Short mmCIF file of C-alpha atoms and ligand atoms in Angstrom, two decimals:
data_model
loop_
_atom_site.label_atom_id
_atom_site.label_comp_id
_atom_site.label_asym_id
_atom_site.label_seq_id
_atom_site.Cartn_x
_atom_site.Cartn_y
_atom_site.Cartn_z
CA UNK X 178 -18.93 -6.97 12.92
CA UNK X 179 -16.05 -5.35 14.35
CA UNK X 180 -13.39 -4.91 11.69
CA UNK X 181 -9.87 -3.15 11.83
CA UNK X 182 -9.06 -1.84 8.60
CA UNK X 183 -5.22 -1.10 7.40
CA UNK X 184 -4.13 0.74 4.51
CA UNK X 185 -1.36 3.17 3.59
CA UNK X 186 -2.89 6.58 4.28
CA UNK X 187 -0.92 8.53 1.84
CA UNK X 188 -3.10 9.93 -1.59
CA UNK X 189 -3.42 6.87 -3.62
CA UNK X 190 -5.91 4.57 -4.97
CA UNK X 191 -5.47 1.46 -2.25
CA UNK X 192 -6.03 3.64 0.45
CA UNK X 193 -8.77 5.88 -1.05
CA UNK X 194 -10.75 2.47 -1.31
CA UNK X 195 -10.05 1.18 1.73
CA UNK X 196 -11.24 4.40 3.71
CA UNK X 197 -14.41 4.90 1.68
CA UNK X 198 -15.47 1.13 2.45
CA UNK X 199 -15.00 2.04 6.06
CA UNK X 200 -17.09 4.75 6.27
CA UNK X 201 -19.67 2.68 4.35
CA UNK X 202 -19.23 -0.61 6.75
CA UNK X 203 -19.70 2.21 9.53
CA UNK X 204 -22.47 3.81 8.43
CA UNK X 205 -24.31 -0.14 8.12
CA UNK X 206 -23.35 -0.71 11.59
CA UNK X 207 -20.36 -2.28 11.91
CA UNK X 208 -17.41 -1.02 14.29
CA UNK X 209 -14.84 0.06 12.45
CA UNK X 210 -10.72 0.61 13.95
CA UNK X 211 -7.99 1.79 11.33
CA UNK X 212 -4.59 1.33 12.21
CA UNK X 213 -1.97 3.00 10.55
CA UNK X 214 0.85 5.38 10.72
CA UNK X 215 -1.37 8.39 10.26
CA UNK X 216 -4.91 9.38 9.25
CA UNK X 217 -6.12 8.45 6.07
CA UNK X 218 -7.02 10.78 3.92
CA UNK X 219 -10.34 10.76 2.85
CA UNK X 220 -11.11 9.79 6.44
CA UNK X 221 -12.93 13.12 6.90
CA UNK X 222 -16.95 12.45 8.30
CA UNK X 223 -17.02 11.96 12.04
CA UNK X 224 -19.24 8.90 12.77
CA UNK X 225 -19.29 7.00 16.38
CA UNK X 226 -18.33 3.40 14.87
CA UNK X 227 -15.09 4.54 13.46
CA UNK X 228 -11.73 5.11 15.64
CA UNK X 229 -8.11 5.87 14.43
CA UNK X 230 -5.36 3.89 15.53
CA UNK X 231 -1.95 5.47 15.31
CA UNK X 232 1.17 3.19 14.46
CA UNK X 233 4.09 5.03 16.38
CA UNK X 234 7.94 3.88 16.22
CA UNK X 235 9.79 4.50 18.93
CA UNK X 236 13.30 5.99 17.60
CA UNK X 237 16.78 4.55 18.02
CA UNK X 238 20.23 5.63 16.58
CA UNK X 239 20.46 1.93 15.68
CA UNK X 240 17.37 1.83 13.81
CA UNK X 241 18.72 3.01 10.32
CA UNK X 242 15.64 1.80 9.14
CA UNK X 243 12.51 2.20 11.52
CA UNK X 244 10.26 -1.78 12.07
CA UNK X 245 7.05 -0.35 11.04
CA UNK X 246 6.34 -3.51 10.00
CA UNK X 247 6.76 -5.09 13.34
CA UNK X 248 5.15 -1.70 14.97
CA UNK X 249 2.48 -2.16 13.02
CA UNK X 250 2.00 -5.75 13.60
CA UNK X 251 2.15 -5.35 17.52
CA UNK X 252 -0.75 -2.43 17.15
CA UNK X 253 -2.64 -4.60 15.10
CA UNK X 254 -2.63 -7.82 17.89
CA UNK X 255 -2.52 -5.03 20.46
CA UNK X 256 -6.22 -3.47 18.98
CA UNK X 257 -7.70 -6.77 17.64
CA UNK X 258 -7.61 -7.93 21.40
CA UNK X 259 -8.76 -4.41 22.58
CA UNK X 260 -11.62 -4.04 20.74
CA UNK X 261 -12.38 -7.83 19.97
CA UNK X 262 -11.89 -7.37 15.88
CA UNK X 263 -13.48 -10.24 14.18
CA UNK X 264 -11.98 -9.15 10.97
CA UNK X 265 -8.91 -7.53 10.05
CA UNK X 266 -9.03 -6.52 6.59
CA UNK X 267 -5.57 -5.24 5.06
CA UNK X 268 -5.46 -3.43 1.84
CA UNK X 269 -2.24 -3.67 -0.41
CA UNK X 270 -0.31 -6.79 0.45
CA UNK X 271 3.14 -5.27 0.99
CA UNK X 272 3.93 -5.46 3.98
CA UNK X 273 0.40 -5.05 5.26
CA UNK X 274 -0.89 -9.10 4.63
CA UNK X 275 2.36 -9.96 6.46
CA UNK X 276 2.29 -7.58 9.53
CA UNK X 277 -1.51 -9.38 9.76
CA UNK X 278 -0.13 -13.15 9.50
CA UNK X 279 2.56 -11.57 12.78
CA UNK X 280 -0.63 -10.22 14.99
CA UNK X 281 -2.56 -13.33 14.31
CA UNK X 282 0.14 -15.48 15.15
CA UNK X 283 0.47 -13.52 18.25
CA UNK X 284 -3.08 -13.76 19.45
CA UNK X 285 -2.98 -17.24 20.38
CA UNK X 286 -6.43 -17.44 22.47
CA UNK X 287 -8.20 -15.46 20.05
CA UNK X 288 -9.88 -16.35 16.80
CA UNK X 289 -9.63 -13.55 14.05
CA UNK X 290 -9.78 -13.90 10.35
CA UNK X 291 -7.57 -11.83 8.17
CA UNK X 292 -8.24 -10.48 4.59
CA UNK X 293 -5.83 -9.02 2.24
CA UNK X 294 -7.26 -6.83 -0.65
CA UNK X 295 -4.81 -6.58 -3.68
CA UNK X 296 -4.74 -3.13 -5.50
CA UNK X 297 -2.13 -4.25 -8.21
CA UNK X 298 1.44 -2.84 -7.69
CA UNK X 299 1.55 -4.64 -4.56
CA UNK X 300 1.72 -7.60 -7.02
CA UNK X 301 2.71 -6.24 -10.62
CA UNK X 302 5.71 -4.32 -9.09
CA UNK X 303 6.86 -4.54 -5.80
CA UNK X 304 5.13 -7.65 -4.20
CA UNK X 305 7.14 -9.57 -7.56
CA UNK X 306 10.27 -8.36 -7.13
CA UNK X 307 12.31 -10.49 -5.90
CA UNK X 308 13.19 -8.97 -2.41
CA UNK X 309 9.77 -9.45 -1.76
CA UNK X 310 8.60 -12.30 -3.84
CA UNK X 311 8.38 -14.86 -1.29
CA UNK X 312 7.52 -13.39 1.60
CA UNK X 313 4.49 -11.66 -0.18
CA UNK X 314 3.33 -15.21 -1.82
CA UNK X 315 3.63 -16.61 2.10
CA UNK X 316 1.62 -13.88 3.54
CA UNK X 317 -0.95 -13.43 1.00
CA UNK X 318 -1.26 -17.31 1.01
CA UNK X 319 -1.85 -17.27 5.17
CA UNK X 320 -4.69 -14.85 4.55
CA UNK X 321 -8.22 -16.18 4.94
CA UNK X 322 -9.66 -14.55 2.75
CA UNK X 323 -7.93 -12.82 -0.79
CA UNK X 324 -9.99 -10.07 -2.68
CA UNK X 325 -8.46 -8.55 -5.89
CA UNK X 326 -9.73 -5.70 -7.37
CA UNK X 327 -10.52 -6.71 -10.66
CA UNK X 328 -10.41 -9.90 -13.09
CA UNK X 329 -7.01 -8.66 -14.79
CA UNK X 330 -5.38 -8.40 -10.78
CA UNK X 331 -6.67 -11.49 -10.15
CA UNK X 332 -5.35 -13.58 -13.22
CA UNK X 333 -1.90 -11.64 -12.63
CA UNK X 334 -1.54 -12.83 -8.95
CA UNK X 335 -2.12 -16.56 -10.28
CA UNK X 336 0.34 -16.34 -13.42
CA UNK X 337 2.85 -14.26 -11.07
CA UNK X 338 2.60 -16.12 -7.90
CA UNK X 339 1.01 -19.43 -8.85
CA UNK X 340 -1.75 -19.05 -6.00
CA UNK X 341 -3.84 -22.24 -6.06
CA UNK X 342 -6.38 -20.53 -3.30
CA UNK X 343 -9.19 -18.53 -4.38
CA UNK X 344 -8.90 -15.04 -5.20
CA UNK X 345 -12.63 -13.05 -4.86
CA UNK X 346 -13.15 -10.02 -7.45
CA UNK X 347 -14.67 -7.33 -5.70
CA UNK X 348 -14.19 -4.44 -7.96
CA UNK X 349 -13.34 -1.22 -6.68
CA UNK X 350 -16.37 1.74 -5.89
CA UNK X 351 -17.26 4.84 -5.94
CA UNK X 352 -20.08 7.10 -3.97
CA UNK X 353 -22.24 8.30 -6.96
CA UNK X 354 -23.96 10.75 -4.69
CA UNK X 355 -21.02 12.32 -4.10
CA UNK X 356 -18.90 11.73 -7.08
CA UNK X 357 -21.99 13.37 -9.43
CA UNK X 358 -21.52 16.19 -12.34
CA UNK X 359 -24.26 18.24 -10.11
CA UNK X 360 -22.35 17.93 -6.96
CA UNK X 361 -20.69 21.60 -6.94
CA UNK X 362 -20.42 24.90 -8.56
CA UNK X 363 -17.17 24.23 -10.90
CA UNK X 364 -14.49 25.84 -8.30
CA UNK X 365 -12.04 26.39 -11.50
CA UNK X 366 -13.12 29.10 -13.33
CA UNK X 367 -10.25 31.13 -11.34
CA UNK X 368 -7.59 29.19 -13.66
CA UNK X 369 -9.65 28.07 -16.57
CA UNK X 370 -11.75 30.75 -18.91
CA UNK X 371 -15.84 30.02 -19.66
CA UNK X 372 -14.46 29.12 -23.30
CA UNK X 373 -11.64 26.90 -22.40
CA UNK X 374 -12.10 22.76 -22.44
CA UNK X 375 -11.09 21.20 -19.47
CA UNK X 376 -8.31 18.20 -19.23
CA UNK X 377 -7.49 16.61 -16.46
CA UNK X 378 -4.95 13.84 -14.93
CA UNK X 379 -4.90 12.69 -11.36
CA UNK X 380 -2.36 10.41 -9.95
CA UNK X 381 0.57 9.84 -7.69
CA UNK X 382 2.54 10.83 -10.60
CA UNK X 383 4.94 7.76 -10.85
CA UNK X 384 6.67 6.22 -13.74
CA UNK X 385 4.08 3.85 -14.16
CA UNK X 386 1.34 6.65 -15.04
CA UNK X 387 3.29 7.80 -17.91
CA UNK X 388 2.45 11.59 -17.06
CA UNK X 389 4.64 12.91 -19.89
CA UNK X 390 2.53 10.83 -22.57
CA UNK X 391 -0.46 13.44 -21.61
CA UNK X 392 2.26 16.24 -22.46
CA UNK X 393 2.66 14.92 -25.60
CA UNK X 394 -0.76 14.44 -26.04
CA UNK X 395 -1.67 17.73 -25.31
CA UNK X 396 0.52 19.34 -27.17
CA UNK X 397 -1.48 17.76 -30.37
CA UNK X 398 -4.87 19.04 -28.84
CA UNK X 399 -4.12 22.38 -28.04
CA UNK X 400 -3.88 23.86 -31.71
CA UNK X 401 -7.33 22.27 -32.10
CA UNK X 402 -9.30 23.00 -29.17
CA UNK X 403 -8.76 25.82 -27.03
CA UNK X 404 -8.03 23.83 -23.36
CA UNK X 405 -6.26 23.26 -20.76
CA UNK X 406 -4.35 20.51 -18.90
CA UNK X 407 -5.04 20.39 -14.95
CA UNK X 408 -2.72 17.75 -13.53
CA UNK X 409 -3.12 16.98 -9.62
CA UNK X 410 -1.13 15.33 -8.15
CA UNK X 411 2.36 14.83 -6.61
CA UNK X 412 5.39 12.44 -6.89
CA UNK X 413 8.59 12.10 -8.77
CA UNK X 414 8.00 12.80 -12.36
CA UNK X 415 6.39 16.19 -12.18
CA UNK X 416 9.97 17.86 -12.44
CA UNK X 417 10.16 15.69 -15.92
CA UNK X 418 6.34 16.64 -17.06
CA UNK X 419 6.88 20.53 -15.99
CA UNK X 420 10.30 20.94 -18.14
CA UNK X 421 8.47 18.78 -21.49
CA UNK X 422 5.40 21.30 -20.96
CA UNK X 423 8.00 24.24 -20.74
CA UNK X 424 10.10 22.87 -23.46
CA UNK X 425 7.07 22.41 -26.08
CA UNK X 426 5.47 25.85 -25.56
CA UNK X 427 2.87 24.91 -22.68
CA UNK X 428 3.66 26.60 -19.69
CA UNK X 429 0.55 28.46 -19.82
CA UNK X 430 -1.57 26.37 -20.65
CA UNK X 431 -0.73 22.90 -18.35
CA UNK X 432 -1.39 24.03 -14.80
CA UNK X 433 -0.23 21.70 -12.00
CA UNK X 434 -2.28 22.02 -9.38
CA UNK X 435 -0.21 19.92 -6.71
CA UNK X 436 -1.99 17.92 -3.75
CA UNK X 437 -5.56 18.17 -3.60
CA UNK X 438 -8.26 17.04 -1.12
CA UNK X 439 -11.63 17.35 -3.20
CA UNK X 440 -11.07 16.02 -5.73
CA UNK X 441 -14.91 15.21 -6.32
CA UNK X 442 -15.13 19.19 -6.24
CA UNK X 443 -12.45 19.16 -9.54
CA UNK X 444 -13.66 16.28 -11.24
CA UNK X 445 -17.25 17.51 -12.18
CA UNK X 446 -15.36 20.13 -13.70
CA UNK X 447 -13.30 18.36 -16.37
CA UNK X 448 -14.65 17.71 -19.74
CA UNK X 449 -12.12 14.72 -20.27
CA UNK X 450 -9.91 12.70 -18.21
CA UNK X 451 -6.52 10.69 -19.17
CA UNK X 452 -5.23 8.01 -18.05
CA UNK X 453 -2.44 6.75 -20.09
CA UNK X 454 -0.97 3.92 -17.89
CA UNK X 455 1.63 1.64 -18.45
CA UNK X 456 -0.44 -0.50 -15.91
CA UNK X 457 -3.52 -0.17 -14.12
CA UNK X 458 -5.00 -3.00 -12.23
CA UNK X 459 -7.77 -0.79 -12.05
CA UNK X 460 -7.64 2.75 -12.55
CA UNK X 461 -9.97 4.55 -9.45
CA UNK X 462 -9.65 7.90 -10.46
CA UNK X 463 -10.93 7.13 -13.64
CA UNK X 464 -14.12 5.13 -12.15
CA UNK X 465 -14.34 8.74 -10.08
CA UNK X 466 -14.43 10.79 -13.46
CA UNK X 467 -16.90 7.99 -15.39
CA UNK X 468 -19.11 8.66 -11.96
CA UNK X 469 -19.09 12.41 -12.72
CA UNK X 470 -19.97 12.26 -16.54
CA UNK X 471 -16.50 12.10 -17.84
CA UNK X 472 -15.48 10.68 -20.42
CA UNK X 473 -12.13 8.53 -19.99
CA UNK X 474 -8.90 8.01 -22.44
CA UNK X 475 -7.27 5.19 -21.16
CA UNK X 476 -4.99 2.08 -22.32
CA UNK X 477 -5.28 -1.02 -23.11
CA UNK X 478 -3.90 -2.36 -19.45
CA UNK X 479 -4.23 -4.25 -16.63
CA UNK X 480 -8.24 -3.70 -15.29
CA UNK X 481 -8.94 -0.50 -17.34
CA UNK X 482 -10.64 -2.09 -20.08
CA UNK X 483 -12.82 -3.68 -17.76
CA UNK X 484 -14.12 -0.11 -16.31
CA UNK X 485 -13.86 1.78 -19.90
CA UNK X 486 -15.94 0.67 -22.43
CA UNK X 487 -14.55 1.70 -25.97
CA UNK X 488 -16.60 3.96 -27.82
CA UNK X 489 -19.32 4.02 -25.28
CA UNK X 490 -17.78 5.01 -21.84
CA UNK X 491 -14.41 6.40 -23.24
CA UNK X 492 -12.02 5.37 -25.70
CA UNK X 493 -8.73 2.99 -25.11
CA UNK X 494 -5.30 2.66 -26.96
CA UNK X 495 -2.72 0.90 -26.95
CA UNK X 496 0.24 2.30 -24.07
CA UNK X 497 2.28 4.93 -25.66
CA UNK X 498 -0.17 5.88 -28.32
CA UNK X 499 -0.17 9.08 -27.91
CA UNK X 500 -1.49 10.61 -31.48
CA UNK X 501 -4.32 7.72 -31.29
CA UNK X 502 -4.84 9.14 -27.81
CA UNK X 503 -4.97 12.86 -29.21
CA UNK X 504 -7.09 11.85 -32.02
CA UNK X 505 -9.87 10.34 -29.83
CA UNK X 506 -9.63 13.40 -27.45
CA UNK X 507 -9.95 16.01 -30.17
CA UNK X 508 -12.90 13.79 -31.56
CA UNK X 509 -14.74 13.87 -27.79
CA UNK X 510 -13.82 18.04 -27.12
CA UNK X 511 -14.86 19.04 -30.35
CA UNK X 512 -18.36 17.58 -30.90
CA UNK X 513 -20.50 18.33 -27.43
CA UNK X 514 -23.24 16.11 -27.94
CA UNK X 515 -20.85 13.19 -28.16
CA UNK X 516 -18.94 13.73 -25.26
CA UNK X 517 -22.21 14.16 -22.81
CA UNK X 518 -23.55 11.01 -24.38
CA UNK X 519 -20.48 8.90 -23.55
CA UNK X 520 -20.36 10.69 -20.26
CA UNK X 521 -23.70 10.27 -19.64
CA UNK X 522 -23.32 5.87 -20.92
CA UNK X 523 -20.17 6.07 -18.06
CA UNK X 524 -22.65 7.25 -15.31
CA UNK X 525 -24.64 4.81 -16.25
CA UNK X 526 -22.22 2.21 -16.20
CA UNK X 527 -20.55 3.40 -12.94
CA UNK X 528 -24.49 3.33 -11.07
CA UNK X 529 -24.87 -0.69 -12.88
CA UNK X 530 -21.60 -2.21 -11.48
CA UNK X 531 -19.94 0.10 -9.45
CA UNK X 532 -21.70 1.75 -7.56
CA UNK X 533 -21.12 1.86 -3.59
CA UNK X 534 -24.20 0.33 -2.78
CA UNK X 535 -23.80 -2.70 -4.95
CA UNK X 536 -19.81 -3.51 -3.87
CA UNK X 537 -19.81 -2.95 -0.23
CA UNK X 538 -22.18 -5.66 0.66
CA UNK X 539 -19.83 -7.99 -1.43
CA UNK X 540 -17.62 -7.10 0.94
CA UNK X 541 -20.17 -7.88 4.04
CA UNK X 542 -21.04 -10.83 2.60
CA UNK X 543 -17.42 -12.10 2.05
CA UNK X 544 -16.82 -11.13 5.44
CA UNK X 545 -19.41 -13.27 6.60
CA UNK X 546 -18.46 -16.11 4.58
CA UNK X 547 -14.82 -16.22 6.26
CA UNK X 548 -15.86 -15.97 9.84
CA UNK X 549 -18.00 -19.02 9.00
CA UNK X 550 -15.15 -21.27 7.74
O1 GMT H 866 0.00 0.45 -6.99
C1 GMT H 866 -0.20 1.64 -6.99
O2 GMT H 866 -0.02 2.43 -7.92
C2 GMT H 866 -0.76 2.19 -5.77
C3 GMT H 866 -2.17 1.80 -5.65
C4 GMT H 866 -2.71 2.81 -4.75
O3 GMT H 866 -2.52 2.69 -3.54
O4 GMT H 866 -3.24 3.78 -5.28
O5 GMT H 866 -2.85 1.79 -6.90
C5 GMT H 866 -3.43 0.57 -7.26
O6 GMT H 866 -4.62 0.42 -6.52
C6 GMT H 866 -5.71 1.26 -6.92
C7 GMT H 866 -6.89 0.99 -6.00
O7 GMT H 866 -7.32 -0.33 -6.06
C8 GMT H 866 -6.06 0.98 -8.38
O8 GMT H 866 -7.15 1.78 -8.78
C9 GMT H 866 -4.84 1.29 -9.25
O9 GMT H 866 -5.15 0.94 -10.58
C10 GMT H 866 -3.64 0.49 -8.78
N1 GMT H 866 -2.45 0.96 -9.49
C11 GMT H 866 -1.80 0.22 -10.40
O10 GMT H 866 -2.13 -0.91 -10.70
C12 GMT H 866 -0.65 0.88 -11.06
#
């Protein structure tokens, strides 16, 4: 099939996904275009079936805000008639499933099916405000095809948006031969000692992720278990998260560690891995660290429970819990054997449902299914 692919290319979860299934759909066979306003991120391997489209505005003193959204929609009919797309598959419905319904509308002679993946705040946040609310029900109702990511997302878009079509879980993946405990040397021994447990939080560091509830976590785990905290990541509340760290003695021992590209070289390193979300339709990073033998602390939100099995893959609490949180992490750092068994039960979990090879043929197979209705 030939397939154009958009996502936002920025570090985040939506377009992580999205990048990794088109290197997989590339590596099957199928020609592959991404259009966006720059290169995605983890779009790092050279192979012949993928190409890049750039989105570029041109600029204008009038423009006080640039049309991406209508630059992006012309580039989208512009390559779909190029390169004969079949597919175009858009991940995160804002304002991606609406710049799709513009280029389809625009390619009058030519017969192309459009999917929109939801990732979550595309619906729990933004898509439901209600600036956006009904242009994001329109759009995401003109798709052909609607994926969520998993059972929580899609109950959430029918409650918030009263969809009546149907909304196909295909839950998010990860490359287990890649995303492995043996994949690397652990490249942190420069920050953390041989003797020191390892912590670690990834995330675009918004309200939403809660980031100072892993201060205050930590600050209850460091007395009992000598550690540290590795938080990477950027985004607004790291100012907030440094100052609490500062301001309850911790300055030594959290170390931000900013932006990061390989992040499957950190995460075999960590012997724990919080997420303390105030939602989470899903919760990739975590799937990465259950793929590399890491236990997860979660909450009790959105798709996490779902991924993290309690008291088998990880623990979950309720949002905000922060000495339950504490309490389960000193329980996992303390006692060895039980932390490699429930890392070893999230492998195992990760290679039963999640693995690469089981989700992105879902996703050629749905494909298929809409180009034959
Ligand atoms: O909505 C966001 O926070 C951004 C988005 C992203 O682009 O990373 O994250 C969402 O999509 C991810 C990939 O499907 C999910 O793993 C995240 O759980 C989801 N974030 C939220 O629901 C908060």
């Amino acid at each position: 099939m030939r397939i154009g692919i958009t996502c936002y290319p920025t570090y985040g979860g939506s377009g992580a996904i999205a990048t990794e299934l088109g290197q997989a759909l590339a590596k099957r066979g199928h020609k592959i275009h991404f259009i966006s306003y720059s290169l995605p991120f983890r779009l790092q391997e050279y192979n012949e079936n993928i190409s890049f489209h750039d989105v570029e505005i041109m600029p204008y003193p009038l423009f006080k805000y640039p049309p991406y959204t209508l630059a992006l929609a012309a580039k989208m009919a512009a390559v779909a008639e190029d390169a004969s797309l079949d597919v175009l598959h858009v991940h995160y419905a804002v304002p991606h499933a609406t710049c799709a319904y513009l280029a389809r509308h625009m390619l009058r002679d030519r017969d192309i099916k459009v999917i929109t993946t939801l990732h979550g705040t595309d619906i729990t946040l933004v898509g439901s405000d209600k600036s956006f609310y009904q242009i994001t029900k329109f759009s995401i109702e003109e798709s052909d095809g609607i994926t969520a990511v998993s059972e929580s997302l899609r109950r959430d878009t029918i409650s918030l948006f009263g969809l009546t079509k149907d909304i196909r879980v295909i839950p998010n993946f990860v490359n287990t031969g890649r995303f492995r405990r043996e994949a690397g040397e652990c490249t942190l021994r420069g920050i953390v000692q041989e003797d020191e447990k390892i912590l670690l939080h990834i995330s675009n560091f918004r309200p939403v992720k809660r980031i100072t509830d892993i201060i205050r976590m930590f600050v209850k785990i460091k007395p009992k278990i000598k550690s540290k905290l590795l938080m990477v990541g950027e985004g607004p509340d790291r100012i907030p998260a440094q100052e609490l760290a500062k301001e309850l003695g911790l300055r030594e021992s959290v170390v931000f560690l900013g932006l990061q590209e390989g992040v499957d070289d950190i995460l075999p390193c960590a012997d724990l891995y919080l997420l303390p979300s105030e939602q989470e339709s899903f919760g990739l990073s975590a799937l990465e660290a259950m793929s590399c033998e890491v236990p997860v602390i979660g909450t009790n939100v959105g798709g996490l429970p779902e991924l993290v099995k309690h008291g088998e893959t990880g623990f979950i609490a309720e949002v905000g819990d922060v000495d339950k949180m504490a309490q389960y992490a000193v329980e996992l750092l303390s006692d060895d054997r039980l932390r490699r068994q429930i890392g070893q039960q999230a492998r195992q979990r990760v290679l039963e449902h999640f693995d690469q090879d089981l989700i992105v043929p879902q996703y050629e197979a749905y494909y298929e299914e809409i180009l034959r209705q």
